[in-house]
mmCIF file of C-alpha atoms in Angstrom:
data_model
loop_
_atom_site.group_PDB
_atom_site.id
_atom_site.type_symbol
_atom_site.label_atom_id
_atom_site.label_comp_id
_atom_site.label_asym_id
_atom_site.label_seq_id
_atom_site.Cartn_x
_atom_site.Cartn_y
_atom_site.Cartn_z
ATOM 1 C CA ASP A 1 -14.612 59.557 27.707
ATOM 2 C CA GLY A 2 -14.987 60.513 24.057
ATOM 3 C CA GLY A 3 -14.684 57.694 21.606
ATOM 4 C CA ILE A 4 -16.135 55.364 19.064
ATOM 5 C CA THR A 5 -17.797 52.108 20.020
ATOM 6 C CA GLN A 6 -18.733 49.041 18.039
ATOM 7 C CA SER A 7 -20.888 46.200 19.180
ATOM 8 C CA PRO A 8 -20.811 43.330 19.491
ATOM 9 C CA LYS A 9 -17.116 42.375 19.459
ATOM 10 C CA TYR A 10 -17.886 38.922 18.012
ATOM 11 C CA LEU A 11 -20.921 38.022 15.912
ATOM 12 C CA PHE A 12 -21.958 34.665 14.491
ATOM 13 C CA ARG A 13 -24.631 34.189 11.863
ATOM 14 C CA LYS A 14 -25.947 31.535 9.562
ATOM 15 C CA GLU A 15 -25.600 31.955 5.832
ATOM 16 C CA GLY A 16 -28.624 33.669 4.280
ATOM 17 C CA GLN A 17 -29.329 35.938 7.257
ATOM 18 C CA ASN A 18 -28.896 39.689 7.268
ATOM 19 C CA VAL A 19 -26.950 41.098 10.194
ATOM 20 C CA THR A 20 -26.504 44.683 11.437
ATOM 21 C CA LEU A 21 -23.303 45.944 13.027
ATOM 22 C CA SER A 22 -23.515 48.894 15.365
ATOM 23 C CA CYS A 23 -21.219 51.941 15.369
ATOM 24 C CA GLU A 24 -21.644 54.914 17.711
ATOM 25 C CA GLN A 25 -19.406 57.947 18.274
ATOM 26 C CA ASN A 26 -19.553 60.810 20.769
ATOM 27 C CA LEU A 27 -16.710 62.814 19.207
ATOM 28 C CA ASN A 28 -19.124 65.155 17.424
ATOM 29 C CA HIS A 29 -17.597 64.097 14.106
ATOM 30 C CA ASP A 30 -19.496 64.746 10.911
ATOM 31 C CA ALA A 31 -17.916 61.946 8.876
ATOM 32 C CA MET A 32 -18.141 58.216 9.504
ATOM 33 C CA TYR A 33 -16.727 55.226 7.632
ATOM 34 C CA TRP A 34 -17.007 51.443 7.438
ATOM 35 C CA TYR A 35 -14.068 49.254 6.458
ATOM 36 C CA ARG A 36 -13.627 45.570 5.949
ATOM 37 C CA GLN A 37 -10.351 43.831 6.834
ATOM 38 C CA ASP A 38 -9.427 40.306 5.752
ATOM 39 C CA PRO A 39 -6.440 38.356 7.145
ATOM 40 C CA GLY A 40 -3.115 39.715 5.936
ATOM 41 C CA GLN A 41 -4.716 42.602 4.096
ATOM 42 C CA GLY A 42 -5.259 46.303 4.508
ATOM 43 C CA LEU A 43 -8.523 48.137 5.072
ATOM 44 C CA ARG A 44 -11.035 48.359 2.267
ATOM 45 C CA LEU A 45 -13.726 51.047 2.328
ATOM 46 C CA ILE A 46 -17.325 49.824 2.226
ATOM 47 C CA TYR A 47 -19.378 52.998 2.759
ATOM 48 C CA TYR A 48 -18.818 56.470 4.126
ATOM 49 C CA SER A 49 -20.954 59.388 5.203
ATOM 50 C CA GLN A 50 -19.883 63.005 5.493
ATOM 51 C CA ILE A 51 -23.162 64.347 6.838
ATOM 52 C CA VAL A 52 -26.415 63.092 8.339
ATOM 53 C CA ASN A 53 -28.866 61.576 5.841
ATOM 54 C CA ASP A 54 -26.185 61.242 3.162
ATOM 55 C CA PHE A 55 -23.719 58.461 2.368
ATOM 56 C CA GLN A 56 -21.622 57.208 -0.537
ATOM 57 C CA LYS A 57 -20.431 53.817 -1.700
ATOM 58 C CA GLY A 58 -16.825 52.927 -1.152
ATOM 59 C CA ASP A 59 -14.759 50.418 -3.092
ATOM 60 C CA ILE A 60 -16.613 47.255 -1.998
ATOM 61 C CA ALA A 61 -20.231 48.302 -1.282
ATOM 62 C CA GLU A 62 -21.940 45.343 -2.970
ATOM 63 C CA GLY A 63 -23.886 43.241 -0.458
ATOM 64 C CA TYR A 64 -23.841 45.950 2.219
ATOM 65 C CA SER A 65 -26.196 48.772 3.219
ATOM 66 C CA VAL A 66 -25.968 51.668 5.670
ATOM 67 C CA SER A 67 -28.063 54.453 7.153
ATOM 68 C CA ARG A 68 -27.134 57.751 8.779
ATOM 69 C CA GLU A 69 -30.217 59.036 10.563
ATOM 70 C CA LYS A 70 -28.245 60.521 13.466
ATOM 71 C CA LYS A 71 -24.834 62.173 13.613
ATOM 72 C CA GLU A 72 -23.686 59.744 16.293
ATOM 73 C CA SER A 73 -24.688 56.507 14.606
ATOM 74 C CA PHE A 74 -23.763 54.721 11.372
ATOM 75 C CA PRO A 75 -25.007 51.099 11.381
ATOM 76 C CA LEU A 76 -23.878 48.662 8.709
ATOM 77 C CA THR A 77 -26.081 45.825 7.464
ATOM 78 C CA VAL A 78 -24.374 42.838 5.897
ATOM 79 C CA THR A 79 -26.973 41.312 3.623
ATOM 80 C CA SER A 80 -27.308 37.768 2.348
ATOM 81 C CA ALA A 81 -26.125 39.082 -1.032
ATOM 82 C CA GLN A 82 -22.592 39.531 0.323
ATOM 83 C CA LYS A 83 -20.761 36.450 -0.956
ATOM 84 C CA ASN A 84 -17.941 36.325 1.607
ATOM 85 C CA PRO A 85 -19.164 38.170 4.714
ATOM 86 C CA THR A 86 -16.778 36.606 7.235
ATOM 87 C CA ALA A 87 -14.295 39.368 8.095
ATOM 88 C CA PHE A 88 -13.220 41.954 10.663
ATOM 89 C CA TYR A 89 -15.305 45.124 10.332
ATOM 90 C CA LEU A 90 -13.988 48.492 11.452
ATOM 91 C CA CYS A 91 -15.900 51.723 11.891
ATOM 92 C CA ALA A 92 -14.176 55.103 11.964
ATOM 93 C CA SER A 93 -15.087 58.759 12.287
ATOM 94 C CA SER A 94 -13.409 62.053 11.481
ATOM 95 C CA THR A 95 -14.008 65.755 11.304
ATOM 96 C CA THR A 96 -14.480 67.342 7.892
ATOM 97 C CA ASP A 97 -11.795 69.905 8.779
ATOM 98 C CA THR A 98 -9.260 69.772 5.946
ATOM 99 C CA ARG A 99 -6.385 70.525 8.332
ATOM 100 C CA SER A 100 -6.400 66.848 9.295
ATOM 101 C CA TYR A 101 -7.817 63.705 7.760
ATOM 102 C CA GLU A 102 -7.135 61.577 10.829
ATOM 103 C CA GLN A 103 -9.772 58.919 11.297
ATOM 104 C CA TYR A 104 -10.543 57.563 14.745
ATOM 105 C CA PHE A 105 -11.279 53.844 14.792
ATOM 106 C CA GLY A 106 -13.515 51.685 16.910
ATOM 107 C CA PRO A 107 -12.397 48.320 18.325
ATOM 108 C CA GLY A 108 -13.966 46.348 15.475
ATOM 109 C CA THR A 109 -16.528 43.566 15.119
ATOM 110 C CA ARG A 110 -15.447 40.113 13.985
ATOM 111 C CA LEU A 111 -18.262 38.563 11.955
ATOM 112 C CA THR A 112 -18.318 34.852 11.235
ATOM 113 C CA VAL A 113 -20.931 33.460 8.854
ATOM 114 C CA THR A 114 -21.285 29.688 8.514
ATOM 115 C CA GLY B 1 -10.189 33.730 -8.136
ATOM 116 C CA GLU B 2 -9.470 35.366 -4.799
ATOM 117 C CA SER B 3 -6.088 35.192 -3.191
ATOM 118 C CA VAL B 4 -6.187 33.227 0.042
ATOM 119 C CA GLY B 5 -3.812 33.607 2.956
ATOM 120 C CA LEU B 6 -1.907 36.645 1.823
ATOM 121 C CA HIS B 7 1.158 37.199 3.931
ATOM 122 C CA LEU B 8 2.042 40.652 5.154
ATOM 123 C CA PRO B 9 5.585 41.923 4.709
ATOM 124 C CA THR B 10 7.345 41.309 8.002
ATOM 125 C CA LEU B 11 10.106 43.211 9.763
ATOM 126 C CA SER B 12 11.844 41.564 12.683
ATOM 127 C CA VAL B 13 14.075 43.671 14.959
ATOM 128 C CA GLN B 14 15.865 43.302 18.255
ATOM 129 C CA GLU B 15 14.574 45.248 21.235
ATOM 130 C CA GLY B 16 16.410 48.550 21.487
ATOM 131 C CA ASP B 17 17.249 48.744 17.784
ATOM 132 C CA ASN B 18 15.723 51.304 15.434
ATOM 133 C CA SER B 19 13.018 50.166 13.006
ATOM 134 C CA ILE B 20 12.268 51.527 9.566
ATOM 135 C CA ILE B 21 8.967 50.656 7.914
ATOM 136 C CA ASN B 22 8.525 51.632 4.283
ATOM 137 C CA CYS B 23 5.483 52.441 2.196
ATOM 138 C CA ALA B 24 5.062 53.230 -1.486
ATOM 139 C CA TYR B 25 2.003 55.371 -2.115
ATOM 140 C CA SER B 26 -0.052 55.390 -5.246
ATOM 141 C CA ASN B 27 -1.074 58.918 -6.202
ATOM 142 C CA SER B 28 1.326 61.772 -6.934
ATOM 143 C CA ALA B 29 -1.512 64.212 -6.145
ATOM 144 C CA SER B 30 -1.831 62.932 -2.552
ATOM 145 C CA ASP B 31 -1.290 65.749 -0.096
ATOM 146 C CA TYR B 32 -1.721 64.090 3.290
ATOM 147 C CA PHE B 33 -0.244 60.898 4.715
ATOM 148 C CA ILE B 34 -0.807 59.084 7.974
ATOM 149 C CA TRP B 35 0.614 56.091 9.838
ATOM 150 C CA TYR B 36 -1.484 53.785 11.975
ATOM 151 C CA LYS B 37 -0.533 50.982 14.365
ATOM 152 C CA GLN B 38 -2.863 48.011 14.677
ATOM 153 C CA GLU B 39 -2.455 45.430 17.405
ATOM 154 C CA SER B 40 -3.974 42.008 16.916
ATOM 155 C CA GLY B 41 -7.774 42.039 17.118
ATOM 156 C CA LYS B 42 -7.984 45.799 17.711
ATOM 157 C CA GLY B 43 -8.747 48.909 15.714
ATOM 158 C CA PRO B 44 -5.918 50.990 14.216
ATOM 159 C CA GLN B 45 -4.406 53.747 16.351
ATOM 160 C CA PHE B 46 -2.997 57.007 14.999
ATOM 161 C CA ILE B 47 0.784 57.360 15.199
ATOM 162 C CA ILE B 48 1.783 60.385 13.153
ATOM 163 C CA ASP B 49 0.774 62.299 10.041
ATOM 164 C CA ILE B 50 2.478 64.568 7.525
ATOM 165 C CA ARG B 51 1.378 66.924 4.761
ATOM 166 C CA SER B 52 2.971 67.006 1.336
ATOM 167 C CA ASN B 53 4.569 70.424 1.981
ATOM 168 C CA MET B 54 6.878 68.767 4.525
ATOM 169 C CA ASP B 55 9.687 66.210 4.126
ATOM 170 C CA LYS B 56 9.988 65.141 7.742
ATOM 171 C CA ARG B 57 7.991 65.207 10.921
ATOM 172 C CA GLN B 58 8.951 63.942 14.348
ATOM 173 C CA GLY B 59 6.903 62.656 17.230
ATOM 174 C CA GLN B 60 7.758 60.835 20.384
ATOM 175 C CA ARG B 61 10.218 58.095 19.303
ATOM 176 C CA VAL B 62 8.791 58.193 15.772
ATOM 177 C CA THR B 63 9.788 60.066 12.629
ATOM 178 C CA VAL B 64 7.997 60.089 9.303
ATOM 179 C CA LEU B 65 9.927 60.862 6.115
ATOM 180 C CA LEU B 66 8.267 61.763 2.838
ATOM 181 C CA ASN B 67 9.966 61.532 -0.545
ATOM 182 C CA LYS B 68 7.541 62.877 -3.125
ATOM 183 C CA THR B 69 9.948 62.322 -6.016
ATOM 184 C CA VAL B 70 9.666 58.546 -5.697
ATOM 185 C CA LYS B 71 6.296 58.480 -3.879
ATOM 186 C CA HIS B 72 7.785 56.901 -0.781
ATOM 187 C CA LEU B 73 6.930 57.230 2.876
ATOM 188 C CA SER B 74 8.805 55.758 5.811
ATOM 189 C CA LEU B 75 8.204 55.431 9.523
ATOM 190 C CA GLN B 76 11.198 55.270 11.817
ATOM 191 C CA ILE B 77 10.776 54.002 15.353
ATOM 192 C CA ALA B 78 13.660 54.690 17.722
ATOM 193 C CA ALA B 79 14.673 52.221 20.438
ATOM 194 C CA THR B 80 12.014 49.702 19.453
ATOM 195 C CA GLN B 81 10.221 48.032 22.354
ATOM 196 C CA PRO B 82 8.201 44.787 22.568
ATOM 197 C CA GLY B 83 5.043 46.913 22.840
ATOM 198 C CA ASP B 84 5.748 48.217 19.347
ATOM 199 C CA SER B 85 4.999 44.785 17.891
ATOM 200 C CA ALA B 86 1.982 45.285 15.633
ATOM 201 C CA VAL B 87 0.941 45.806 12.026
ATOM 202 C CA TYR B 88 1.707 49.272 10.688
ATOM 203 C CA PHE B 89 -0.341 50.838 7.895
ATOM 204 C CA CYS B 90 0.310 53.916 5.852
ATOM 205 C CA ALA B 91 -2.595 55.760 4.270
ATOM 206 C CA GLU B 92 -2.903 58.664 1.843
ATOM 207 C CA ASN B 93 -5.512 61.266 1.010
ATOM 208 C CA PHE B 94 -5.774 63.296 -2.144
ATOM 209 C CA ASN B 95 -7.902 66.375 -2.395
ATOM 210 C CA ASN B 96 -10.597 65.190 -4.718
ATOM 211 C CA GLN B 97 -11.474 62.364 -2.345
ATOM 212 C CA GLY B 98 -12.692 64.486 0.573
ATOM 213 C CA GLY B 99 -11.841 62.768 3.851
ATOM 214 C CA LYS B 100 -11.266 59.339 2.340
ATOM 215 C CA LEU B 101 -8.034 57.545 3.168
ATOM 216 C CA ILE B 102 -6.472 54.928 0.900
ATOM 217 C CA PHE B 103 -4.692 52.295 2.990
ATOM 218 C CA GLY B 104 -1.621 50.282 2.090
ATOM 219 C CA GLN B 105 -1.328 46.539 2.753
ATOM 220 C CA GLY B 106 0.549 46.939 6.034
ATOM 221 C CA THR B 107 3.827 45.685 7.496
ATOM 222 C CA GLU B 108 4.051 43.412 10.509
ATOM 223 C CA LEU B 109 6.711 44.484 12.999
ATOM 224 C CA SER B 110 7.996 41.816 15.352
ATOM 225 C CA VAL B 111 10.280 42.871 18.219
ATOM 226 C CA LYS B 112 12.495 40.228 19.773
ATOM 227 C CA PRO B 113 13.329 40.749 23.458
#
């Protein structure tokens, strides 16, 4: 089955630790995205990448880092500099075909930092 | 300071009724719009999309209407079922943003059996 996977589903960390969230897709999509979702709010873009070895900051990139060494993978690191890291993190992918901007989402990772 | 405990707009309907979920978008240059459904604890799922050269598009039990004059988008769900209970997001794309989507706050749809 083609799709986008995120692991783990739940993640717990102590304050001051960096943590890396995994995102993998086998849809052969060029573009990948990371969003953060807080309770009762919409999705806010953290980082996105439209091609391997290139990525751009989104609206709330501070305290986060990414890499895009392979087309299939776009891991997100939540660093200790992120002031409020507890949230639901969503990864998405899409083609770069301008006929459709549909993004396909993974199941999400719920990160809790105490 | 940050807002805490924001509450989503909520729409409550009876099973079998039609639902209309509204969305005001931000950029008059947006040329693509999309609706997603998000069930609790899951990732958003695509429902339907529409380009700015259209006013209406229909899918299975869903219709999206676009009014560019007032920058308004709506999602109509016919014969709403309990399985339609979820949060619904609209999103827009405008050309100078590549593939980026700008998401609205979302509306929570609750279907009473």
